[in-house]
Short mmCIF file of C-alpha atoms in Angstrom, two decimals:
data_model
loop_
_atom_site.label_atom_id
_atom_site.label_comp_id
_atom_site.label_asym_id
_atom_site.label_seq_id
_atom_site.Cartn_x
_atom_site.Cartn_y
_atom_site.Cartn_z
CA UNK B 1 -30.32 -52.67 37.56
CA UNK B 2 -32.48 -50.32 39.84
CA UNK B 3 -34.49 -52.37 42.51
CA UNK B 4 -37.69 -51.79 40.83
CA UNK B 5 -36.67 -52.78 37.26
CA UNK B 6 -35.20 -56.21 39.18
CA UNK B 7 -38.52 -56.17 40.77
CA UNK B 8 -40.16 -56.61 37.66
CA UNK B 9 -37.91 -59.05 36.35
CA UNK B 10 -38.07 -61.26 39.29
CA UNK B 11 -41.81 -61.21 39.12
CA UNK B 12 -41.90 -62.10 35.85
CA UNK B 13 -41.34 -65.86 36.43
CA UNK B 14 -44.53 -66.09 38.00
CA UNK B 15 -46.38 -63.41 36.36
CA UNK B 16 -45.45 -62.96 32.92
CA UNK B 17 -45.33 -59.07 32.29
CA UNK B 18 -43.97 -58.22 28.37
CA UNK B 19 -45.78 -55.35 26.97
CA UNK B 20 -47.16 -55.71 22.82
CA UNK B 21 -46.44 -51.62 21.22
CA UNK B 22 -48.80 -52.22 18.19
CA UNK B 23 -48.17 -49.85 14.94
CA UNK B 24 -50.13 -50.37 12.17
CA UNK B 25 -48.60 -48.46 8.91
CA UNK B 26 -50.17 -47.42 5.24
CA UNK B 27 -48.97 -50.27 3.19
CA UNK B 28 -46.08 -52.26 2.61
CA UNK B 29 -42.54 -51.65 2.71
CA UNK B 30 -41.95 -51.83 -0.87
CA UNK B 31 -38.76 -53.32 0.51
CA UNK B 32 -39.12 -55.84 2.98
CA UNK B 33 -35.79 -56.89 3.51
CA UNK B 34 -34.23 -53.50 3.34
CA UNK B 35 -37.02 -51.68 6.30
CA UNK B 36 -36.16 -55.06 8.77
CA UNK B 37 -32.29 -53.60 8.15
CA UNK B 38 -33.19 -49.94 8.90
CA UNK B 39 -34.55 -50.71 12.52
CA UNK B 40 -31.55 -53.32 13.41
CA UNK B 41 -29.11 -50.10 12.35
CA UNK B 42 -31.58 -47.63 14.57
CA UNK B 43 -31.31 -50.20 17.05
CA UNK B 44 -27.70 -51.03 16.89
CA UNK B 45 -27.43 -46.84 17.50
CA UNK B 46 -29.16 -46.73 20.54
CA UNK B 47 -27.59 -48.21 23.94
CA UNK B 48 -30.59 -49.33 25.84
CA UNK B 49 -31.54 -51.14 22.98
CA UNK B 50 -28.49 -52.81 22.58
CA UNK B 51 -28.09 -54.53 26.01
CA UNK B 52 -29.65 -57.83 28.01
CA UNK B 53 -29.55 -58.74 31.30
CA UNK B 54 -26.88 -60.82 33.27
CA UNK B 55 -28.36 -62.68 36.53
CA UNK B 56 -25.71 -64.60 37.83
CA UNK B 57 -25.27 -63.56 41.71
CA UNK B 58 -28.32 -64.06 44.28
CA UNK B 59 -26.78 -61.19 46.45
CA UNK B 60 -26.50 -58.56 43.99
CA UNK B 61 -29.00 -56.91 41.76
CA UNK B 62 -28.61 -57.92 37.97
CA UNK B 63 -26.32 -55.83 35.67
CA UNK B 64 -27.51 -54.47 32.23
CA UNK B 65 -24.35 -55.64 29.39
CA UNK B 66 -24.24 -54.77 26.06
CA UNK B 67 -24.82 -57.16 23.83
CA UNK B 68 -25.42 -57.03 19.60
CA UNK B 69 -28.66 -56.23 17.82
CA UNK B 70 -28.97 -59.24 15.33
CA UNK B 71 -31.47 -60.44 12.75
CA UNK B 72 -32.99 -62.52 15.64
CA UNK B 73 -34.52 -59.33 17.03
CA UNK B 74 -36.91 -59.26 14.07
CA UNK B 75 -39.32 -62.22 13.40
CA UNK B 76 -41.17 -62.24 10.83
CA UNK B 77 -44.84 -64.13 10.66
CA UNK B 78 -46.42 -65.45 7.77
CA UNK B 79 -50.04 -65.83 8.33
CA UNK B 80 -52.80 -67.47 6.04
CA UNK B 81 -55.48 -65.24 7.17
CA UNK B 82 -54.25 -61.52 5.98
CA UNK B 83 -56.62 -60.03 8.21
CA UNK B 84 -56.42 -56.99 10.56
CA UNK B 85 -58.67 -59.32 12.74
CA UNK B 86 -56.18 -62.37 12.42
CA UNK B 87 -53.42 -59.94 13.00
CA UNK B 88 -54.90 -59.25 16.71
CA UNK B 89 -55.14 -63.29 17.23
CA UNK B 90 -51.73 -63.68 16.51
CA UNK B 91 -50.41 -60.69 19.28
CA UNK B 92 -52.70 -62.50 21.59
CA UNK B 93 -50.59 -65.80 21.00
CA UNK B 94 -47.29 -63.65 21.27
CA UNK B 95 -48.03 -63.24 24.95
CA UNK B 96 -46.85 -67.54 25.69
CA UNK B 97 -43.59 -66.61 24.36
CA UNK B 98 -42.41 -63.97 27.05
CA UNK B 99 -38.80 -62.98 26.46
CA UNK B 100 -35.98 -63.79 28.65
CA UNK B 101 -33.64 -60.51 29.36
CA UNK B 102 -30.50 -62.45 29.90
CA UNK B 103 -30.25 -63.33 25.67
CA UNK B 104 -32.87 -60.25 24.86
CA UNK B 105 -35.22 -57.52 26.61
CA UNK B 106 -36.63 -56.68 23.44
CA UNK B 107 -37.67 -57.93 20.08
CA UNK B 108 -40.29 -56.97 16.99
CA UNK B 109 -42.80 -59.15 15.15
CA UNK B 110 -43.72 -57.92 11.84
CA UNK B 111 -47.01 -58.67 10.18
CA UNK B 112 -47.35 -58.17 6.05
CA UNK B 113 -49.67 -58.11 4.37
CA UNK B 114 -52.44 -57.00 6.80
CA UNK B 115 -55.23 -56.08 5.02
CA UNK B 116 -58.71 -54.58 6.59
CA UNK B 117 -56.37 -52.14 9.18
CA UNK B 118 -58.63 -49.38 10.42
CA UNK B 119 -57.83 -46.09 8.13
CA UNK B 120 -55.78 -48.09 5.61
CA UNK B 121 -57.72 -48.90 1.93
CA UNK B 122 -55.46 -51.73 1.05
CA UNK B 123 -52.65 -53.55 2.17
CA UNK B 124 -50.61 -52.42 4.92
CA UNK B 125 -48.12 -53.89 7.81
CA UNK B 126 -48.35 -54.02 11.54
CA UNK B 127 -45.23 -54.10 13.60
CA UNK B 128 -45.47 -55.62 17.39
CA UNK B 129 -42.65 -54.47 19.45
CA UNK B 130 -42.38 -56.85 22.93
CA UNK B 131 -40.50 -55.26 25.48
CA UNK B 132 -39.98 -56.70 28.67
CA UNK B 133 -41.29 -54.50 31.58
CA UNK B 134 -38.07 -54.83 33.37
CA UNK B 135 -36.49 -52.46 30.81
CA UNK B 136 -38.87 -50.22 29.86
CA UNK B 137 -42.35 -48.78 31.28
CA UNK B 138 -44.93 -47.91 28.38
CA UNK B 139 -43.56 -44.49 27.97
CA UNK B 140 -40.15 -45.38 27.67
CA UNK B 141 -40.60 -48.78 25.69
CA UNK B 142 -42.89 -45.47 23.10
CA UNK B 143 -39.95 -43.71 23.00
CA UNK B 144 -37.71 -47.30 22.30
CA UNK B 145 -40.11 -47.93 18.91
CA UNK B 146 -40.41 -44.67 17.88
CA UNK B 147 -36.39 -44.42 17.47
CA UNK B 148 -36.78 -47.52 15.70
CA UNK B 149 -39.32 -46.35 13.59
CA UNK B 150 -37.31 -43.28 12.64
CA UNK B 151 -38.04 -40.75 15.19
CA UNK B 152 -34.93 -38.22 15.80
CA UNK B 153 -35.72 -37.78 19.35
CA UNK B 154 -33.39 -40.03 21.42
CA UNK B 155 -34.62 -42.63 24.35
CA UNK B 156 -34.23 -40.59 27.57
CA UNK B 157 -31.45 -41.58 29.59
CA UNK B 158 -31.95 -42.91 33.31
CA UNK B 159 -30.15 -41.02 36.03
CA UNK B 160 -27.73 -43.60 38.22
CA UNK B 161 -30.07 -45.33 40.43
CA UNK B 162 -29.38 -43.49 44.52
CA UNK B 163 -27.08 -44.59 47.01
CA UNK B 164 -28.26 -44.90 50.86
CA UNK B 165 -28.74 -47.46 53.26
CA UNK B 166 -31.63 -48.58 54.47
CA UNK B 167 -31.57 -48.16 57.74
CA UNK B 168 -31.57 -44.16 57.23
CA UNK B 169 -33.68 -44.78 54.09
CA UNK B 170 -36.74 -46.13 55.83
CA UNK B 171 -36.62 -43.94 58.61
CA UNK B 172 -36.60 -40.65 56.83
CA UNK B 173 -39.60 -42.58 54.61
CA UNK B 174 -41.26 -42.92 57.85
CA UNK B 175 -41.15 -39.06 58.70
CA UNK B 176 -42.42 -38.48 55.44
CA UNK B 177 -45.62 -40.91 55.42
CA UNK B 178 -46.39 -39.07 59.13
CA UNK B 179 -46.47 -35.45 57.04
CA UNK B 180 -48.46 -36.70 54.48
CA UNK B 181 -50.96 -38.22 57.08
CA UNK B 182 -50.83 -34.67 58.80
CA UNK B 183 -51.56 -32.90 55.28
CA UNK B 184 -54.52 -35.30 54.59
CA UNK B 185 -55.63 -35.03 57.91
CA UNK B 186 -55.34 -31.13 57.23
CA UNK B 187 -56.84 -31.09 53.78
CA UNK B 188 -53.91 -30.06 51.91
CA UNK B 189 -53.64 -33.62 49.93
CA UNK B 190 -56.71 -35.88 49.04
CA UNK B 191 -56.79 -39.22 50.82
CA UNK B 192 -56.51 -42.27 47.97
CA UNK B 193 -59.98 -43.48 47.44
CA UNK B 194 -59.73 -46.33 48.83
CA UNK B 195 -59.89 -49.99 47.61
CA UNK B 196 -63.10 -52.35 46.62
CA UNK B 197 -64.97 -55.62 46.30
CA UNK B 198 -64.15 -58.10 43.82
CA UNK B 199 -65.94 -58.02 40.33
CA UNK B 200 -65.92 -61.16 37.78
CA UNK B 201 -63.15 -58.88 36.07
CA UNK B 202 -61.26 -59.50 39.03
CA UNK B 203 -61.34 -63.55 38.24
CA UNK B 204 -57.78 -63.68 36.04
CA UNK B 205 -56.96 -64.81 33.24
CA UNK B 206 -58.72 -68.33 32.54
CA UNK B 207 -60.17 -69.42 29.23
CA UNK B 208 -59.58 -68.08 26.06
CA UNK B 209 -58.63 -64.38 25.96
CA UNK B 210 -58.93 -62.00 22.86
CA UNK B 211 -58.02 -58.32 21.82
CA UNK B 212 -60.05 -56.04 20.01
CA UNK B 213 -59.46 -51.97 19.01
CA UNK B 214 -61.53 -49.07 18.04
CA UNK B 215 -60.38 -45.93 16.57
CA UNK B 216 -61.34 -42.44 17.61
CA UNK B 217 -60.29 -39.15 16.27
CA UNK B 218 -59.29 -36.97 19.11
CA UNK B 219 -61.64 -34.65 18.47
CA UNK B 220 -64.36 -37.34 18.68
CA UNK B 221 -63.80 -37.43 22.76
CA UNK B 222 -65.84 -35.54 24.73
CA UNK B 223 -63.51 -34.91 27.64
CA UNK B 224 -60.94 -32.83 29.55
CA UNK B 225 -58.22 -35.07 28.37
CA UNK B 226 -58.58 -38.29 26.12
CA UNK B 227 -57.68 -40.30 29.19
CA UNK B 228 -60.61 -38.66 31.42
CA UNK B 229 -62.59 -39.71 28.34
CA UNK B 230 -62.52 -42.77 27.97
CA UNK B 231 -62.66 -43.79 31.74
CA UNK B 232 -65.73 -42.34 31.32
CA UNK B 233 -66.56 -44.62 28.53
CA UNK B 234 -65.28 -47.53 30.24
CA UNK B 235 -67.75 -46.71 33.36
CA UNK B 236 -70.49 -46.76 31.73
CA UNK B 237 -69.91 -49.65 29.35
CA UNK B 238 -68.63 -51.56 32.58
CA UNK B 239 -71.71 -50.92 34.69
CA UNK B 240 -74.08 -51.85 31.86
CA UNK B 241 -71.58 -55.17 31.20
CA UNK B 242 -71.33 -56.43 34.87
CA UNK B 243 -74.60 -57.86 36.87
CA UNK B 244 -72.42 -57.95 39.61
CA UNK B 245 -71.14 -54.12 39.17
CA UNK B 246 -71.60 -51.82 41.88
CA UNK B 247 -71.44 -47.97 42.55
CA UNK B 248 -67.60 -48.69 44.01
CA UNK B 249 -66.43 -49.68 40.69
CA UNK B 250 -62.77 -48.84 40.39
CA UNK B 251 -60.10 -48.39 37.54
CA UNK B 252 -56.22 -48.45 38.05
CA UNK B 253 -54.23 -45.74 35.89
CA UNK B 254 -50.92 -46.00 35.22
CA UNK B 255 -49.08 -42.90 35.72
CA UNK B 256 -45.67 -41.19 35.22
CA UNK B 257 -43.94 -39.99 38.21
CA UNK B 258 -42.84 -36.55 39.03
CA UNK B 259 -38.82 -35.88 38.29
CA UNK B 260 -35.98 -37.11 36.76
CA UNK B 261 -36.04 -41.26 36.17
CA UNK B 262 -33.75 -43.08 38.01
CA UNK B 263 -34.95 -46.67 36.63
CA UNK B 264 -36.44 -47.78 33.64
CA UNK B 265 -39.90 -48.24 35.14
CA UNK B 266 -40.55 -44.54 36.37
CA UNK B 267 -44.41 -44.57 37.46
CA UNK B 268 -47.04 -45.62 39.98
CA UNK B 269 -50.80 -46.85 39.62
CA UNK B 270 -53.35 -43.95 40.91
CA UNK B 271 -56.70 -45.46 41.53
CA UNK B 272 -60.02 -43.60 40.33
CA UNK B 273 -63.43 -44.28 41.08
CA UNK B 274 -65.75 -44.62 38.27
CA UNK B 275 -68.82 -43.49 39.82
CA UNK B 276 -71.41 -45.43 37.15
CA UNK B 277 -74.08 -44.15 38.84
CA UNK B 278 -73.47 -40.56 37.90
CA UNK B 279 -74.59 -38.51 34.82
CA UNK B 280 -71.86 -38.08 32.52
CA UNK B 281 -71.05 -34.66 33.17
CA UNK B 282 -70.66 -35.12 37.11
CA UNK B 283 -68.97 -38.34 36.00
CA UNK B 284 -66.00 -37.08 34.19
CA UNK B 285 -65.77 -33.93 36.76
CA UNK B 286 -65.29 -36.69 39.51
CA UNK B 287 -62.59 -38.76 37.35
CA UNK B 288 -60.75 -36.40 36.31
CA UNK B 289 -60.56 -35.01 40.13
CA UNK B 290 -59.36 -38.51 41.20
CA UNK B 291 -56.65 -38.63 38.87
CA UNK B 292 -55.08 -34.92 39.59
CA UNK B 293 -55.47 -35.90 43.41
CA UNK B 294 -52.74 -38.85 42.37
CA UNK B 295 -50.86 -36.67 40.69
CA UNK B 296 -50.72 -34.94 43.99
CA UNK B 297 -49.79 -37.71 46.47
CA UNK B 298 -46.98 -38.56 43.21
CA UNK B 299 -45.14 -34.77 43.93
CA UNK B 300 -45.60 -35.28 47.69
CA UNK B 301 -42.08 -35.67 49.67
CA UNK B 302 -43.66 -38.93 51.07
CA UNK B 303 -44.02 -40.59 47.65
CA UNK B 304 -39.76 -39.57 46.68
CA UNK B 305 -38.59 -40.93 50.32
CA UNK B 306 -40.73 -44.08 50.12
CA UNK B 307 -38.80 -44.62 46.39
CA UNK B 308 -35.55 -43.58 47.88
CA UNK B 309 -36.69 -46.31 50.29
CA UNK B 310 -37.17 -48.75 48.27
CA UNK B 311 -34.21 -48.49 45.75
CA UNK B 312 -31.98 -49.02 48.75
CA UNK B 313 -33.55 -52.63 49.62
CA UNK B 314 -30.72 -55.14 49.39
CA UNK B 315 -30.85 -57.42 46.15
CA UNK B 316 -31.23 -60.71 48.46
CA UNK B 317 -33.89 -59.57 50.54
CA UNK B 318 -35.92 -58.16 47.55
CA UNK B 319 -35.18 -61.00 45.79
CA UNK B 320 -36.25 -63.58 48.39
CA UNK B 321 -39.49 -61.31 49.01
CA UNK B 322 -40.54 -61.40 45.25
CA UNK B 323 -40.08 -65.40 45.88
CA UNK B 324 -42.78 -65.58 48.85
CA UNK B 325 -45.51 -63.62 46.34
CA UNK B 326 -48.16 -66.39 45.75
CA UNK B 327 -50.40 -65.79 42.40
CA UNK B 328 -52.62 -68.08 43.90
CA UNK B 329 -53.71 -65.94 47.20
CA UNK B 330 -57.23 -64.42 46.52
CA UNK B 331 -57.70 -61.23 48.39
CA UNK B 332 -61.45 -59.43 49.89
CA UNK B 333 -60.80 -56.75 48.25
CA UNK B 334 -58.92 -55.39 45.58
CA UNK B 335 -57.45 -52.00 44.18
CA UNK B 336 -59.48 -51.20 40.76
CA UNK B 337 -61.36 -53.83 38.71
CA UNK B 338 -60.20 -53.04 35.50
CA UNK B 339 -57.07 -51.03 34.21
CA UNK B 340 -56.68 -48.42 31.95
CA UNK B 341 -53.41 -47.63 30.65
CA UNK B 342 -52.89 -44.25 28.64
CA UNK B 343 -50.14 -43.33 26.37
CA UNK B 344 -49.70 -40.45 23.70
CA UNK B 345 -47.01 -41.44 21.74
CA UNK B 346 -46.30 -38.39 20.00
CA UNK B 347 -47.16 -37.28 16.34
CA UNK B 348 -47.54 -39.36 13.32
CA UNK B 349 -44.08 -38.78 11.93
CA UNK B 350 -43.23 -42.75 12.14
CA UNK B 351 -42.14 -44.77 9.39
CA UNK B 352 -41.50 -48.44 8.48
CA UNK B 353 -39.70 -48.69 5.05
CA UNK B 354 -41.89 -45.94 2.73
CA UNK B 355 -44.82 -47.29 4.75
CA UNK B 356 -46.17 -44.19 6.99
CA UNK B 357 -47.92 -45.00 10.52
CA UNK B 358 -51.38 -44.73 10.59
CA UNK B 359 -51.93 -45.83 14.14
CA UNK B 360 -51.20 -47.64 17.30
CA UNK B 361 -52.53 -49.45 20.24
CA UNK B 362 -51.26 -51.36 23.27
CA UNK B 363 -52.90 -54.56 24.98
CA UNK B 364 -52.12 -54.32 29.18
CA UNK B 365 -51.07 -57.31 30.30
CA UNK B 366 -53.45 -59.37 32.30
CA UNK B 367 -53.04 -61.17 35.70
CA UNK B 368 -54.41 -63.37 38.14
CA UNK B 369 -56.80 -60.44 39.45
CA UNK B 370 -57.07 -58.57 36.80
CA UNK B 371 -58.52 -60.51 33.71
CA UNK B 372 -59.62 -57.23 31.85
CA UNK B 373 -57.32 -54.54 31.22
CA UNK B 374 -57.48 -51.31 28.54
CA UNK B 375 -55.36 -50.02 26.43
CA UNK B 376 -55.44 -45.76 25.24
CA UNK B 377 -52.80 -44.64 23.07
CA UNK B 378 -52.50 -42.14 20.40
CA UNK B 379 -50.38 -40.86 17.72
CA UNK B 380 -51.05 -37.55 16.00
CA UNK B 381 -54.73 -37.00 15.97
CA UNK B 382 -55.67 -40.96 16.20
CA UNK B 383 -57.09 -42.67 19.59
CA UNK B 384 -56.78 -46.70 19.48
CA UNK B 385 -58.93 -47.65 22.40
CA UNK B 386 -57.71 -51.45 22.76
CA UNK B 387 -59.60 -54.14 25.48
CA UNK B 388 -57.55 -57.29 26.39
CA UNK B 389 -60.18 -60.03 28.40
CA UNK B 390 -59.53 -63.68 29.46
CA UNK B 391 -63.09 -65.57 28.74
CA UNK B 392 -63.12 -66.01 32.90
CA UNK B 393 -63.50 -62.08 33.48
CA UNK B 394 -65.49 -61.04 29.68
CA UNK B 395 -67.97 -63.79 28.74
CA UNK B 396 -68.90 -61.98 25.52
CA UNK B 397 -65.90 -59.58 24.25
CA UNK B 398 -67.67 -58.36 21.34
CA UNK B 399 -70.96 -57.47 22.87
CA UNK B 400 -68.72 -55.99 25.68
CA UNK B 401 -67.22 -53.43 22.96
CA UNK B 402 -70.19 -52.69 21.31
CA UNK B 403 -71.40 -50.99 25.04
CA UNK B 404 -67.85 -49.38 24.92
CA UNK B 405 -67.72 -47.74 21.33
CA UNK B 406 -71.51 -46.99 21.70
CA UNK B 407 -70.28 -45.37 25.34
CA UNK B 408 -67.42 -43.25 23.16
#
């Protein structure tokens, strides 16, 4: 297991980390039973579905082992409510049952009957695939379902994670971070933006905490790309939302790193101002500079060396660090005050049973300084925009979205 996958395993004990791939489809399988056995068989075919973790020595990193996709990878949940609404209150509740890797990394709740689905007249199903971080990020744990769900296009393999000691590791990482100093200093990369107060969506995850999605057509979002969109969005809902927002109001983006994977979790968080107190135009001009700048600093030889770096760190030394991390610990200032997390996952060409996809959405995981977190993902020409809030950071969730889709 590459040291950052272990990373996020580790962590996981203290900060539970499974990600919820939502995909809502156009009815029911007319055959239940025979759809559950189609994805076991998809998943049986693919190797990084079919292995778990084994943790057993404190000095080494864990290894990934094959093990058998079985009818316990599918669960099944019989609801009373039938609603789309009652559907998102149940993935919610999935979250207290985080997975552990060493008897399964992965597993899918399926939801049927779900009626009231945005885009679906009747009846329809939702399948929830939980994946644990340490074996997938959200790209590859989209690629992961959409093999399930019938896609031809395999799950990308990772390359061997590199050899090196540390020692040599960290030095050459060291020449490296003094070049990219030189080229900021020079004006040839961006400087980061920098981080920011605390906002009362920086308070966790206390209280109750509740999902909710709204659907877009991609032609409905007025932007460079649909992530530059709804950042946008979010800004302005955000700053209307928060009486304690201020004009350093800050987002953290996931985003996929330059070159060839060599662990499962292949990306890094770019920060981007959301400048609230801009007009809309300047706004989204500004954003979408922000994130391109991180895309920068990502190709930089600074940003491969410090990886290289890192992947070299000795199992017991990462492993004892992860141990000394205190959830507890309440910083001055923090890195964004919200998340957004954007994934295309590819064209609407899934299937579960007969039952075609219609859409899906994601729910970020939330965290004891980070209590509201977004979720952008689209398949063919559909947007979910998904919001995931403990009570502590969103006192009112639903008033909260009405500022967002009216922001949209």
């Amino acid at each position: 297991m590459a040291a950052v996958d272990a990373q996020f395993y580790w962590m996981s004990a203290q900060v539970p980390n499974d990600q919820f791939l939502l995909y809502a489809f156009d009815g029911a399988p007319a055959d239940l039973g025979h759809a559950i056995e189609q994805v076991c068989r998809r998943a049986g075919a693919c190797p990084d579905l079919g292995m778990r973790a084994e943790d057993g020595c404190a000095p080494t990193y864990p290894q990934w082992v094959p093990v058998a996709v079985g009818p316990e990878h599918v669960v099944r949940h019989d609801q009373a409510d039938h609603s789309w609404d009652d559907c998102l209150a149940a993935v919610v509740g999935l979250a207290g049952d985080q997975l552990d890797i060493r008897r399964m990394p992965w597993r899918l709740h399926v939801f049927t009957p779900v009626v009231g689905i945005p885009g679906v007249r009747g009846p329809g199903a939702v399948a929830v695939m939980q994946v644990a971080h340490a074996l997938a990020d959200g790209a590859r744990a989209s690629a992961m379902a959409a093999w399930l769900f019938g896609r031809a296009a395999p799950v990308p393999e990772v390359a061997p994670p590199p050899v090196g000691l540390l020692p040599w590791r960290a030095v050459d990482a060291a020449r490296a971070h003094r070049r990219l100093v030189r080229d900021v200093r020079a004006g040839l990369v961006a400087p980061g933006v920098g981080s920011r107060p605390l906002l009362s969506t920086n308070a966790g995850k206390n209280g109750s905490r509740s999902v909710r999605t709204l659907v877009r057509y991609r032609s409905q979002l007025r932007g460079p790309t649909v992530t530059v969109a709804v950042l946008a969005a979010v800004s302005a809902a955000l700053s209307r939302a928060l009486r304690d927002a201020a004009d350093s109001l800050g987002a953290e983006v996931p985003m996929a790193k330059p070159g060839v994977p060599q662990a499962h979790n292949h990306f890094g968080n770019v920060v981007v101002g959301l400048y609230p107190q801009l007009g809309r135009d300047a706004r989204v001009e500004r954003i979408a500079t922000d994130l391109a700048n991180g895309r920068r600093r990502f190709a930089h030889p600074a940003a491969f060396s410090a990886d290289r770096a890192f992947a070299s760190v000795p199992a017991a030394l990462l492993r004892w660090g992860v141990s000394q991390f205190d959830p507890d610990v309440r910083p001055a200032q923090v890195a964004g005050n919200t998340v957004v997390s954007s994934v295309y996952r590819g064209a609407a060409d899934l299937s579960f049973g007969d039952a075609a996809v219609v859409l899906t959405a994601g729910y970020p995981a939330l965290s004891p300084l980070m209590g509201l977190t977004h979720g952008v993902h689209g398949i063919g020409e559909t947007v979910a925009i998904s919001v995931h809030a403990a009570e502590s950071a969103v006192a009112d969730l639903d008033d909260y979205l009405q500022l967002l889709d009216a922001a949209l």
